[in-house]
mmCIF file of C-alpha atoms in Angstrom:
data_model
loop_
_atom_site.group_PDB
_atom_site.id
_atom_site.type_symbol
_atom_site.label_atom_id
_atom_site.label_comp_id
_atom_site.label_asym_id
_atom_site.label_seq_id
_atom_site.Cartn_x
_atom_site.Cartn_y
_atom_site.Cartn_z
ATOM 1 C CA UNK S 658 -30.473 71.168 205.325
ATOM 2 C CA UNK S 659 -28.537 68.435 203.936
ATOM 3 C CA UNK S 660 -28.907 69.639 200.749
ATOM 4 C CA UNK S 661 -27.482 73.265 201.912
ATOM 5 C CA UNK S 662 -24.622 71.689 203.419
ATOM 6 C CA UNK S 663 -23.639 69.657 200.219
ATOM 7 C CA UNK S 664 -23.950 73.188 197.998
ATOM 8 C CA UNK S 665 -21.756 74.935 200.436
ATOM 9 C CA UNK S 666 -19.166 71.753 200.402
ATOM 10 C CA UNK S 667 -19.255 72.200 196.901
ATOM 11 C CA UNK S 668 -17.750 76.057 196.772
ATOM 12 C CA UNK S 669 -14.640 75.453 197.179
ATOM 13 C CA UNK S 670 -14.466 72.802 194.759
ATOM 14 C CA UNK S 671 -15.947 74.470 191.996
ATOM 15 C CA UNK S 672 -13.710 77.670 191.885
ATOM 16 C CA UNK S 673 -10.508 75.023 192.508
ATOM 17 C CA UNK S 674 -11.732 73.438 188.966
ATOM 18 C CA UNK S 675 -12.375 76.940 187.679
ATOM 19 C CA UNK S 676 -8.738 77.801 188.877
ATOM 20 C CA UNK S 677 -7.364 74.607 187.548
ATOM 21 C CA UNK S 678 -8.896 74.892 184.248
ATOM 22 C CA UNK S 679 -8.183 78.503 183.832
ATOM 23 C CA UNK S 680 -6.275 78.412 180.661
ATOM 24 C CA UNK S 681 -8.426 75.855 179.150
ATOM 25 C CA UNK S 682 -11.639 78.446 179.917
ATOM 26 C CA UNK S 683 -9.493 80.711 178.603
ATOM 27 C CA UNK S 684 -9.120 79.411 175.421
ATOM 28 C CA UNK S 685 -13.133 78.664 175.350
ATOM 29 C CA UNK S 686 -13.712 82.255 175.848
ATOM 30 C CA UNK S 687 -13.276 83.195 172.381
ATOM 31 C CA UNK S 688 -15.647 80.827 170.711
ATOM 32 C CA UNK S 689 -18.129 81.622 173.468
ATOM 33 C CA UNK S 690 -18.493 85.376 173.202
ATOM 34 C CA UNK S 691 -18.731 84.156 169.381
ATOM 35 C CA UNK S 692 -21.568 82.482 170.088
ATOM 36 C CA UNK S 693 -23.192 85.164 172.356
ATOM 37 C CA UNK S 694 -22.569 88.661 170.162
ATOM 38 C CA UNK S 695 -23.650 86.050 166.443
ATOM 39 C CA UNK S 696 -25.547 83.648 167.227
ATOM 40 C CA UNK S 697 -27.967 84.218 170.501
ATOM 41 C CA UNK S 698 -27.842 87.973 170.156
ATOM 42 C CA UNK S 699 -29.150 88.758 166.705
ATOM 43 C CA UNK S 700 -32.215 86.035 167.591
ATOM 44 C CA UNK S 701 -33.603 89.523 169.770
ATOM 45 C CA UNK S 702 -34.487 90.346 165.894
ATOM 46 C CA UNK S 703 -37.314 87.875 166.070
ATOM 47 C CA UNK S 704 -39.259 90.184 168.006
ATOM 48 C CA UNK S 705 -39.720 92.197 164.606
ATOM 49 C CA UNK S 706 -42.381 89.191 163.548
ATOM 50 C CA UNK S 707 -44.543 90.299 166.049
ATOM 51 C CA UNK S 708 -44.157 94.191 165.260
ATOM 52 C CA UNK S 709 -44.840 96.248 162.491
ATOM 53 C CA UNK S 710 -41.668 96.859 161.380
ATOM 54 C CA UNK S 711 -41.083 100.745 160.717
ATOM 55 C CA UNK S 712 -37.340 101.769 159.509
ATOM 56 C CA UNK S 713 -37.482 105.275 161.474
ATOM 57 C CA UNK S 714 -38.982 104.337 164.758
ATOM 58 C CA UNK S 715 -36.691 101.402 164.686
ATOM 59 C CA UNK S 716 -37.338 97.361 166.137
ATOM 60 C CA UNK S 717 -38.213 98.370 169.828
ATOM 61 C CA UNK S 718 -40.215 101.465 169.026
ATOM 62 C CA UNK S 719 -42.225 100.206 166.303
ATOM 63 C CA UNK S 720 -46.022 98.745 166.799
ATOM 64 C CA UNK S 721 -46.670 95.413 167.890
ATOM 65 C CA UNK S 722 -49.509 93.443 166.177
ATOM 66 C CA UNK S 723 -49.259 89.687 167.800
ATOM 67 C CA UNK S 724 -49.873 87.296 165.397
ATOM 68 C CA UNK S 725 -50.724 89.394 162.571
ATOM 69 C CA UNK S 726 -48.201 88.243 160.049
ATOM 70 C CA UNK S 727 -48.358 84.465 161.284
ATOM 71 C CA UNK S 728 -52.127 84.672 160.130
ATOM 72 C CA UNK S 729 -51.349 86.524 156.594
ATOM 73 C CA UNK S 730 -48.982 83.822 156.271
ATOM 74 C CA UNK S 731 -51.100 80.544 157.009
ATOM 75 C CA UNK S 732 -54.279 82.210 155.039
ATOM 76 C CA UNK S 733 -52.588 82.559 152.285
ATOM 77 C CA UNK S 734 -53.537 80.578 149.292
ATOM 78 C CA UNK S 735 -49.572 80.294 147.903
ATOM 79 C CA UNK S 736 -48.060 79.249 151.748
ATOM 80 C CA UNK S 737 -49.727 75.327 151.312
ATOM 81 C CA UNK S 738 -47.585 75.015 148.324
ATOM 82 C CA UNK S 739 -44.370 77.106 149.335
ATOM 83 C CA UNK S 740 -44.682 74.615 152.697
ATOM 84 C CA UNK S 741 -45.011 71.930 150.044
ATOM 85 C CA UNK S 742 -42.285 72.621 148.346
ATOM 86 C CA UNK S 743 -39.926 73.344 150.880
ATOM 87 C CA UNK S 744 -40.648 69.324 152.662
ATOM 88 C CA UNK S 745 -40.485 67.573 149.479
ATOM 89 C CA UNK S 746 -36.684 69.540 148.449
ATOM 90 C CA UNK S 747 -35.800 68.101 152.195
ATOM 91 C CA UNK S 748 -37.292 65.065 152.712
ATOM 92 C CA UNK S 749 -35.607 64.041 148.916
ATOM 93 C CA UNK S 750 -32.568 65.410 150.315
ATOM 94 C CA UNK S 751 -33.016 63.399 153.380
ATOM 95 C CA UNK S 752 -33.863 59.917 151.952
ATOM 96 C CA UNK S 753 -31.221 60.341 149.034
ATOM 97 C CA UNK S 754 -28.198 62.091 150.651
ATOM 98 C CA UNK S 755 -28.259 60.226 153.972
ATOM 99 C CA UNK S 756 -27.008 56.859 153.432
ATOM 100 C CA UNK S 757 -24.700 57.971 150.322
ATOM 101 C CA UNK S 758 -21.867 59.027 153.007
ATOM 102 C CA UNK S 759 -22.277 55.860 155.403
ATOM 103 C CA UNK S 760 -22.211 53.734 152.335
ATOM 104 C CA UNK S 761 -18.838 55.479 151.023
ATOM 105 C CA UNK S 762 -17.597 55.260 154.666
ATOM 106 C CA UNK S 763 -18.257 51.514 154.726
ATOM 107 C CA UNK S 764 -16.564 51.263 151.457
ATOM 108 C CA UNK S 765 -13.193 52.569 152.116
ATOM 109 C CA UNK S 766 -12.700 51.372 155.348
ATOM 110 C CA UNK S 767 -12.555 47.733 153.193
ATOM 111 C CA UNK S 768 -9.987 49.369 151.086
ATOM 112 C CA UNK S 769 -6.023 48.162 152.478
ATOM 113 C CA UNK S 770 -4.384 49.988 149.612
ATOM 114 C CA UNK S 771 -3.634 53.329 151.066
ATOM 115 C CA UNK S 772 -3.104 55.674 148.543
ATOM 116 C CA UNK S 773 -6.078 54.507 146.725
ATOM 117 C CA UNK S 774 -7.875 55.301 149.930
ATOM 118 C CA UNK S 775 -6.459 58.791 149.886
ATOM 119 C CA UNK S 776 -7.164 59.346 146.133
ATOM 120 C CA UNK S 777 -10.920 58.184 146.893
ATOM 121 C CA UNK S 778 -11.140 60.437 149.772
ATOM 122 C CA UNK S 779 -10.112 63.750 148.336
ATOM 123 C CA UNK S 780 -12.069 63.218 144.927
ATOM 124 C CA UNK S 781 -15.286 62.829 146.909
ATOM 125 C CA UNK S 782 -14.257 65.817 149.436
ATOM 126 C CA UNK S 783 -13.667 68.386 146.250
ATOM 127 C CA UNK S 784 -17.141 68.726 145.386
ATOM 128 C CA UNK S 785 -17.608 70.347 149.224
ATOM 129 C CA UNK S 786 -15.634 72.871 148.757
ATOM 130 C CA UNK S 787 -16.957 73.690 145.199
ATOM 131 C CA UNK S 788 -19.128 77.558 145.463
ATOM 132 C CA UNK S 789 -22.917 76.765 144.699
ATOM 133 C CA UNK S 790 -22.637 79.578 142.122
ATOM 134 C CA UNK S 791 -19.706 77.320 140.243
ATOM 135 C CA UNK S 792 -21.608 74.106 140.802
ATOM 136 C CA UNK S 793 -25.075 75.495 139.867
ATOM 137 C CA UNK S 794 -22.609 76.961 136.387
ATOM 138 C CA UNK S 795 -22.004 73.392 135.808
ATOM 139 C CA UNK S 796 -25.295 71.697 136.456
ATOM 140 C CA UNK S 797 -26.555 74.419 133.645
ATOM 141 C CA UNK S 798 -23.623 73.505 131.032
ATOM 142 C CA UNK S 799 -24.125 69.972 131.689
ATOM 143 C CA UNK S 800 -27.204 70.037 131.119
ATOM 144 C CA UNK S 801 -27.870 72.640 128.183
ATOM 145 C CA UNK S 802 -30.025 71.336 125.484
ATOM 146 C CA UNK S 803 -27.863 72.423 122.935
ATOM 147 C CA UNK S 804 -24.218 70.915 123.422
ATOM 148 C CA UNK S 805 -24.764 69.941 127.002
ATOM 149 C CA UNK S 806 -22.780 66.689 128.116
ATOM 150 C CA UNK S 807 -26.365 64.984 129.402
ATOM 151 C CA UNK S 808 -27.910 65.750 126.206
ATOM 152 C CA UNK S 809 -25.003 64.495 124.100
ATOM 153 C CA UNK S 810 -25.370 61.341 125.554
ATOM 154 C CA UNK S 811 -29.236 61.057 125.460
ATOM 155 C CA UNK S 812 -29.062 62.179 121.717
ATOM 156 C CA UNK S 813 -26.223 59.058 121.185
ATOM 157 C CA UNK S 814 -28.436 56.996 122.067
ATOM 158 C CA UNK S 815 -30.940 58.332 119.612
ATOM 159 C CA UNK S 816 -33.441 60.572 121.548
ATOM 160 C CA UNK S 817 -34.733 63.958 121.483
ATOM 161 C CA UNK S 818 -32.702 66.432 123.769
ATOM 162 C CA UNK S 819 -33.903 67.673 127.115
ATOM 163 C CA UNK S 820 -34.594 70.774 128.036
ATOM 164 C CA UNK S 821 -33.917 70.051 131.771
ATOM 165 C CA UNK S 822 -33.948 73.621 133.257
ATOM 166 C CA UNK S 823 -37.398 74.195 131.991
ATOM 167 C CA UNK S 824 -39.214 71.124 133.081
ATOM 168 C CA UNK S 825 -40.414 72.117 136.723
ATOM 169 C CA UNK S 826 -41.211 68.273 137.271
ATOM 170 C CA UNK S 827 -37.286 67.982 137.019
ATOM 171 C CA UNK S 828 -35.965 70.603 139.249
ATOM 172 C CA UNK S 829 -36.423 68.206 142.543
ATOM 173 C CA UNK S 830 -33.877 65.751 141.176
ATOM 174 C CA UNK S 831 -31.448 68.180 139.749
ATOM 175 C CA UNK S 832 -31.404 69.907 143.486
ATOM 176 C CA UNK S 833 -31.092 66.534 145.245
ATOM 177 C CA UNK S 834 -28.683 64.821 142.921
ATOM 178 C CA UNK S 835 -26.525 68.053 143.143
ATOM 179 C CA UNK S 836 -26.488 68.054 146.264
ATOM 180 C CA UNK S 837 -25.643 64.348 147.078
ATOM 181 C CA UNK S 838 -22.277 64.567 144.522
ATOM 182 C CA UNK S 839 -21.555 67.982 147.005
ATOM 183 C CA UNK S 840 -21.888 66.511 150.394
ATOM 184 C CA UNK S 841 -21.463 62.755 150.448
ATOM 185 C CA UNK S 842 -17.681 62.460 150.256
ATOM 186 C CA UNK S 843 -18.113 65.520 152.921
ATOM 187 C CA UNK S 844 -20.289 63.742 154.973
ATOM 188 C CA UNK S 845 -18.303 60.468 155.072
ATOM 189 C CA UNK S 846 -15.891 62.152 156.989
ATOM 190 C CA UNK S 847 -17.753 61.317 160.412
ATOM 191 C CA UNK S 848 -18.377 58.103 159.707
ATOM 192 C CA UNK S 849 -14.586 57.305 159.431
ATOM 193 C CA UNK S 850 -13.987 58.995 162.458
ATOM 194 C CA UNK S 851 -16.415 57.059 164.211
ATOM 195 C CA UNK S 852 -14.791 53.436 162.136
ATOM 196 C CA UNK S 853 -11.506 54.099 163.643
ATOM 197 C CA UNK S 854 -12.947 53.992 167.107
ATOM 198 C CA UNK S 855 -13.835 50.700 166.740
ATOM 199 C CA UNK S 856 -11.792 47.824 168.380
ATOM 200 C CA UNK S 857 -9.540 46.342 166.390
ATOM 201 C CA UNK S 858 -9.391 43.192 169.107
ATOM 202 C CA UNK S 859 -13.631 42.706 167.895
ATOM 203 C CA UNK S 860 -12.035 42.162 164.263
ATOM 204 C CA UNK S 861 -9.774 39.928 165.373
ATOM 205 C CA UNK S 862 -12.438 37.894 167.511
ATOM 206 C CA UNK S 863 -14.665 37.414 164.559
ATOM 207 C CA UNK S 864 -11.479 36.880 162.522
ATOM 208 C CA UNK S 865 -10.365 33.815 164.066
ATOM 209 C CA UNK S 866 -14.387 32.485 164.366
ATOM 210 C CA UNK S 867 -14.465 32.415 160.821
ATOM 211 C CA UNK S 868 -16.473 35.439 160.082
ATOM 212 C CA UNK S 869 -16.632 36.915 156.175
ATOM 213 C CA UNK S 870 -15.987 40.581 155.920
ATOM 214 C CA UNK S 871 -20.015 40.956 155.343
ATOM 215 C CA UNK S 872 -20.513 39.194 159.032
ATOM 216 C CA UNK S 873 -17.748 41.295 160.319
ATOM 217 C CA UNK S 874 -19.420 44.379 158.705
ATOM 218 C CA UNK S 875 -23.302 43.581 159.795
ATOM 219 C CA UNK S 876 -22.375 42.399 163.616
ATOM 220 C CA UNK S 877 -19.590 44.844 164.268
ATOM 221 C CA UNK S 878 -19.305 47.362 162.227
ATOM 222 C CA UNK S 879 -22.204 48.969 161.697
ATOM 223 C CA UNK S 880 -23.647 48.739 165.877
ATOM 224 C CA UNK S 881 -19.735 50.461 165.980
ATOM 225 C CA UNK S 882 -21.196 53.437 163.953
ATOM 226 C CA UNK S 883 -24.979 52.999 165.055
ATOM 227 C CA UNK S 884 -24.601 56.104 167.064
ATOM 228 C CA UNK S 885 -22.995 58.118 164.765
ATOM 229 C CA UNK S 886 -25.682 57.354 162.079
ATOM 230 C CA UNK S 887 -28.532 58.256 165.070
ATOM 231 C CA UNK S 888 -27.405 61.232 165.514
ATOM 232 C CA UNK S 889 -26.574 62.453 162.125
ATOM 233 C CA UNK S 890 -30.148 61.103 161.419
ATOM 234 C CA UNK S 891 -31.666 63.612 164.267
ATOM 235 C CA UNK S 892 -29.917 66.577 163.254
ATOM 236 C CA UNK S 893 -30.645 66.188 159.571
ATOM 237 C CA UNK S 894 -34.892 65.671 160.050
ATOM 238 C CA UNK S 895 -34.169 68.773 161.899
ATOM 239 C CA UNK S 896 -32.940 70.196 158.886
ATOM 240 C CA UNK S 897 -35.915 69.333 156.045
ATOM 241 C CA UNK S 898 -37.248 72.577 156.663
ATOM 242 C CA UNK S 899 -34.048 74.350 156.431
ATOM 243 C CA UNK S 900 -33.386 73.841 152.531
ATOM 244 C CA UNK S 901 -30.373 76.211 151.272
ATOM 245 C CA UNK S 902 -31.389 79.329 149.787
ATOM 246 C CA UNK S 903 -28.488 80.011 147.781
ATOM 247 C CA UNK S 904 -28.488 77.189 144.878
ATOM 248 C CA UNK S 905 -32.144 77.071 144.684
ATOM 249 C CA UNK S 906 -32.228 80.558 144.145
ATOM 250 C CA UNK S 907 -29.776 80.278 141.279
ATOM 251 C CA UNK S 908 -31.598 76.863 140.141
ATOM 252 C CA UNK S 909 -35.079 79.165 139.893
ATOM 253 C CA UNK S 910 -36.434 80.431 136.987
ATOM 254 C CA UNK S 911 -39.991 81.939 135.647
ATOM 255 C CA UNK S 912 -40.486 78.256 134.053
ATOM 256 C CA UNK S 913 -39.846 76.045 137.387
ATOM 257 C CA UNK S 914 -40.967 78.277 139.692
ATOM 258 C CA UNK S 915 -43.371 75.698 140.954
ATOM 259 C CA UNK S 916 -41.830 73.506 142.161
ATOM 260 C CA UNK S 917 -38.428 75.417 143.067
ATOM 261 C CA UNK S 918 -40.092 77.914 145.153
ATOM 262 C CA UNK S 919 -39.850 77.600 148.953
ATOM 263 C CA UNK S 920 -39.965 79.162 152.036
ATOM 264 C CA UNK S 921 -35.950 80.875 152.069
ATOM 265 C CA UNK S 922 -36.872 82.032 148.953
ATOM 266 C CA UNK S 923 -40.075 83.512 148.833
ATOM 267 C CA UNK S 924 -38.519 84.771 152.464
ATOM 268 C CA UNK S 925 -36.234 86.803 150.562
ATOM 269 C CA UNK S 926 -38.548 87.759 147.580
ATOM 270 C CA UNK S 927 -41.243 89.078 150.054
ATOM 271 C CA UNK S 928 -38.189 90.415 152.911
ATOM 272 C CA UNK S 929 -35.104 92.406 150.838
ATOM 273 C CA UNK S 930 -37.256 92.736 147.432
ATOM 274 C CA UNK S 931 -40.775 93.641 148.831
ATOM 275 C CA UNK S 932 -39.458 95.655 151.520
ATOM 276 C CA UNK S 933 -42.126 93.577 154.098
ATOM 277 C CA UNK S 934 -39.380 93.176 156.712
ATOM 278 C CA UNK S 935 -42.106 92.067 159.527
ATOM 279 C CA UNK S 936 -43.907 89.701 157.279
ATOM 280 C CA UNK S 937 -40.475 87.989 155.699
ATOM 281 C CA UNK S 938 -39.550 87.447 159.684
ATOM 282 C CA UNK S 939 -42.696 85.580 160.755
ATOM 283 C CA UNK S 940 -41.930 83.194 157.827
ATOM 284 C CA UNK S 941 -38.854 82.795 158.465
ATOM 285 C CA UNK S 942 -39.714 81.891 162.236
ATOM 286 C CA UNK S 943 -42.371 79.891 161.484
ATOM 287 C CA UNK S 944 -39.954 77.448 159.302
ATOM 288 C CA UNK S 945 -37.464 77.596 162.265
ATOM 289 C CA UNK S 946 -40.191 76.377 164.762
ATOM 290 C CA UNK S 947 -41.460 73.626 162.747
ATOM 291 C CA UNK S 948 -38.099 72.271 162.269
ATOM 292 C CA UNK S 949 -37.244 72.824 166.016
ATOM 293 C CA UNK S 950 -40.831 70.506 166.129
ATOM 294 C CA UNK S 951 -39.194 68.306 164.179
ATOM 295 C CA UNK S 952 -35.741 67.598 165.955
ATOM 296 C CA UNK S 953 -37.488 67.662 169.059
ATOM 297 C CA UNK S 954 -40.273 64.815 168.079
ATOM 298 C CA UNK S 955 -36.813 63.055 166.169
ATOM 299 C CA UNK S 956 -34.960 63.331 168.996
ATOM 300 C CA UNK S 957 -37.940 62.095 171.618
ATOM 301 C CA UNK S 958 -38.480 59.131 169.665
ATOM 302 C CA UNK S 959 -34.880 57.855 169.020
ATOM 303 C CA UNK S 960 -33.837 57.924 173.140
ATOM 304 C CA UNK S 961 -37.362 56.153 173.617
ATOM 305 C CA UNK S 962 -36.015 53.809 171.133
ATOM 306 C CA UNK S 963 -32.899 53.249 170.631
ATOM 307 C CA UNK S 964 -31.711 54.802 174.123
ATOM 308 C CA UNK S 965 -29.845 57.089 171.627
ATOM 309 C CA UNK S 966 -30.376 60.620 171.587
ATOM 310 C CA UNK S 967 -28.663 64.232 171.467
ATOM 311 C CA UNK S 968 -29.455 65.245 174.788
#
């Protein structure tokens, strides 16, 4: 009863906050039907997974089969070392490209000059905005065994040039050293926001206690950002299993195929070139699922201990 009574005390004050935030809801609306026609609607196309995808009966009229195309998938002989592949490119990219931005981050905010600060800054944000079709041009130029910039160097120093591009055991660090010069100065960018929330008063404290900028850094500093870094942390385990398709397909070739194929690829390969719509689907879902596994299990065991978590 009590309960009833508070719900029905609450009516009035929920459409006064709806009225009062009208044109603030308003301005939401936008980004939410966004979200509802691109984001949550097309996930309906998971059902396909579980069908037998035929182009003239269409998704809903087509035959279900359960499981079918989960089991193809997991008996498989080649899905051990697509799987393989695809946690090894993330987990690289995870313990490489993770502490590159906080580092930088750490960095500037030491810097007083300004416009060096600025300078720094938009070098390292440039390579973001850089197409993976220009940077995966470059990576190939760079390192071309035959007037390559790598290979001018290595042959300087008197060795026998490298024929990078064809050694699978070398694609891994290509991808993940790529990838760190793309998204570090990127990355940085929360970091800083999160530095300049700090309390400048917590400086000043330490300041007049005698405390070195390392002190200041390790006691204050980096518990400032500690949540920042959590959460980044959560999202990107999430993430091992979602390795971009588009520069390791360009990256691929008949030589490193390997170690360079994964799951978006061979997703593709099997989907828009093999014409097994159904099949490419239950792949693609199964990847999704373990990384939801993933941020779920990341995010479970960060609140239990650190008391920091996304939800």
């Amino acid at each position: 009863m009590d309960n009833e009574h508070r719900y029905i005390n609450r009516q009035p004050n929920f459409f006064k906050r709806v009225d009062k935030g009208k044109y603030v809801l308003l301005m939401f609306l936008p980004c939410l039907l966004y979200y509802v026609f691109f984001q949550y609607a097309p996930m309906l196309g998971i059902v396909i997974s579980f069908k037998n995808y035929n182009l003239v009966k269409g998704i809903w009229s087509s035959e279900w089969v359960g499981l079918k195309y989960y089991l193809m998938f997991l008996q498989d002989p080649g899905s051990l070392k697509l799987i393989q592949n695809t946690f090894l490119l993330g987990i690289y990219s995870l313990l490489f490209g993770f502490a590159p931005p906080i580092m930088l981050a750490l960095l500037l905010n030491e810097v007083k000059n300004a416009l060096f600060k600025r300078f720094v800054q938009t070098v390292s944000y440039l390579p973001h905005f850089i197409s993976n079709v220009v940077v995966v041009g470059m990576i190939v130029t760079f390192l071309s065994p035959s007037g390559g910039l790598i290979n001018e160097m290595i042959q300087s120093l008197g060795y026998k040039p490298i024929n990078f591009m064809m050694e699978p055991g070398l694609f891994r660090a290509i991808y993940v050293t790529s990838g760190v010069w793309q998204s570090f100065g990127w990355g940085s960018i929360i970091y800083l926001a999160a530095l300049s929330a700090i309390d400048p008063t917590l400086y000043e404290a330490a300041e007049m206690d005698g405390a070195s900028r390392w002190k200041k850094m390790w006691h204050i500093t980096l518990p400032g950002i500690a949540p920042a870094i959590i959460t980044l942390l959560i999202l990107n385990v999430g993430n091992i299993t979602q390795v971009g398709f588009e520069k390791v397909f360009l990256l691929t070739n008949p030589i490193n195929l390997k170690t360079a194929d994964i799951l978006s690829t061979n997703v593709y390969k099997i989907g828009l070139i093999g014409g097994q719509i159904s099949y490419a689907s239950a792949v693609g879902l199964f990847a999704s699922v373990i990384s939801l596994v993933f941020l779920l299990g990341t995010n479970y065991m960060s609140r239990k201990i650190t008391q920091t978590s996304l939800w």
